[in-house]
């Protein structure tokens, strides 16, 4: 059976960038299962398209260009704030933080990308923005999606 509509896929994969740096290898040895056309496209963009038509036992390498993955880096999403605007101990390069908006609510997540003195540089781009994604996948199983049966509630007398 090949991967396509109405199939449940079990696979292993890793993602690297153009330099060969591993971005995600959590599923290299641990199986990842999803229903085709229902996988979270914002989490692993291009994965479904890359595996369509594959069968169990097959391995494939494919590339998802940055513009089809998490987009190009947007410099306007990088900002500089004073370190006292962040929780103590969060000013470590690579940490994910949320800063408070003017209304006092937490904003979207930022990545700490650097700091100089009391200034911290925060980036709201996805950490993989601007990177081509290089997938290596191995298909373990492909099965038809089980039919959903309507639940019937028995009538109690």
Short mmCIF file of N, CA and C in Angstrom, two decimals, residues 12-14 16 22 24-31 136 138:
data_model
loop_
_atom_site.label_atom_id
_atom_site.label_comp_id
_atom_site.label_asym_id
_atom_site.label_seq_id
_atom_site.Cartn_x
_atom_site.Cartn_y
_atom_site.Cartn_z
N UNK A 12 9.93 7.05 10.34
CA UNK A 12 11.00 7.65 11.13
C UNK A 12 11.64 8.70 10.24
N UNK A 13 12.07 9.83 10.85
CA UNK A 13 12.70 10.86 10.04
C UNK A 13 13.60 11.75 10.87
N UNK A 14 14.47 12.44 10.16
CA UNK A 14 15.29 13.49 10.76
C UNK A 14 15.29 14.67 9.80
N UNK A 16 17.64 18.13 8.73
CA UNK A 16 18.90 18.87 8.82
C UNK A 16 18.77 20.16 8.03
N UNK A 22 21.84 19.05 12.50
CA UNK A 22 20.58 18.38 12.81
C UNK A 22 19.65 19.37 13.51
N UNK A 24 16.19 18.42 13.93
CA UNK A 24 15.26 17.57 14.67
C UNK A 24 15.56 16.12 14.32
N UNK A 25 15.93 15.36 15.34
CA UNK A 25 16.16 13.93 15.11
C UNK A 25 15.38 13.09 16.12
N UNK A 26 14.39 13.71 16.77
CA UNK A 26 13.60 12.99 17.77
C UNK A 26 12.92 11.77 17.17
N UNK A 27 12.56 11.85 15.89
CA UNK A 27 11.87 10.74 15.24
C UNK A 27 12.80 9.87 14.40
N UNK A 28 14.10 10.04 14.56
CA UNK A 28 15.03 9.21 13.79
C UNK A 28 14.96 7.75 14.24
N UNK A 29 14.72 7.56 15.52
CA UNK A 29 14.64 6.20 16.06
C UNK A 29 13.27 5.90 16.67
N UNK A 30 12.49 6.94 16.91
CA UNK A 30 11.16 6.79 17.48
C UNK A 30 10.14 6.99 16.38
N UNK A 31 9.22 6.08 16.18
CA UNK A 31 8.25 6.24 15.09
C UNK A 31 7.33 7.44 15.29
N UNK A 136 15.25 13.16 5.86
CA UNK A 136 15.57 11.78 5.56
C UNK A 136 14.47 10.97 6.22
N UNK A 138 12.15 7.18 6.54
CA UNK A 138 12.04 5.74 6.30
C UNK A 138 10.63 5.34 6.68
#
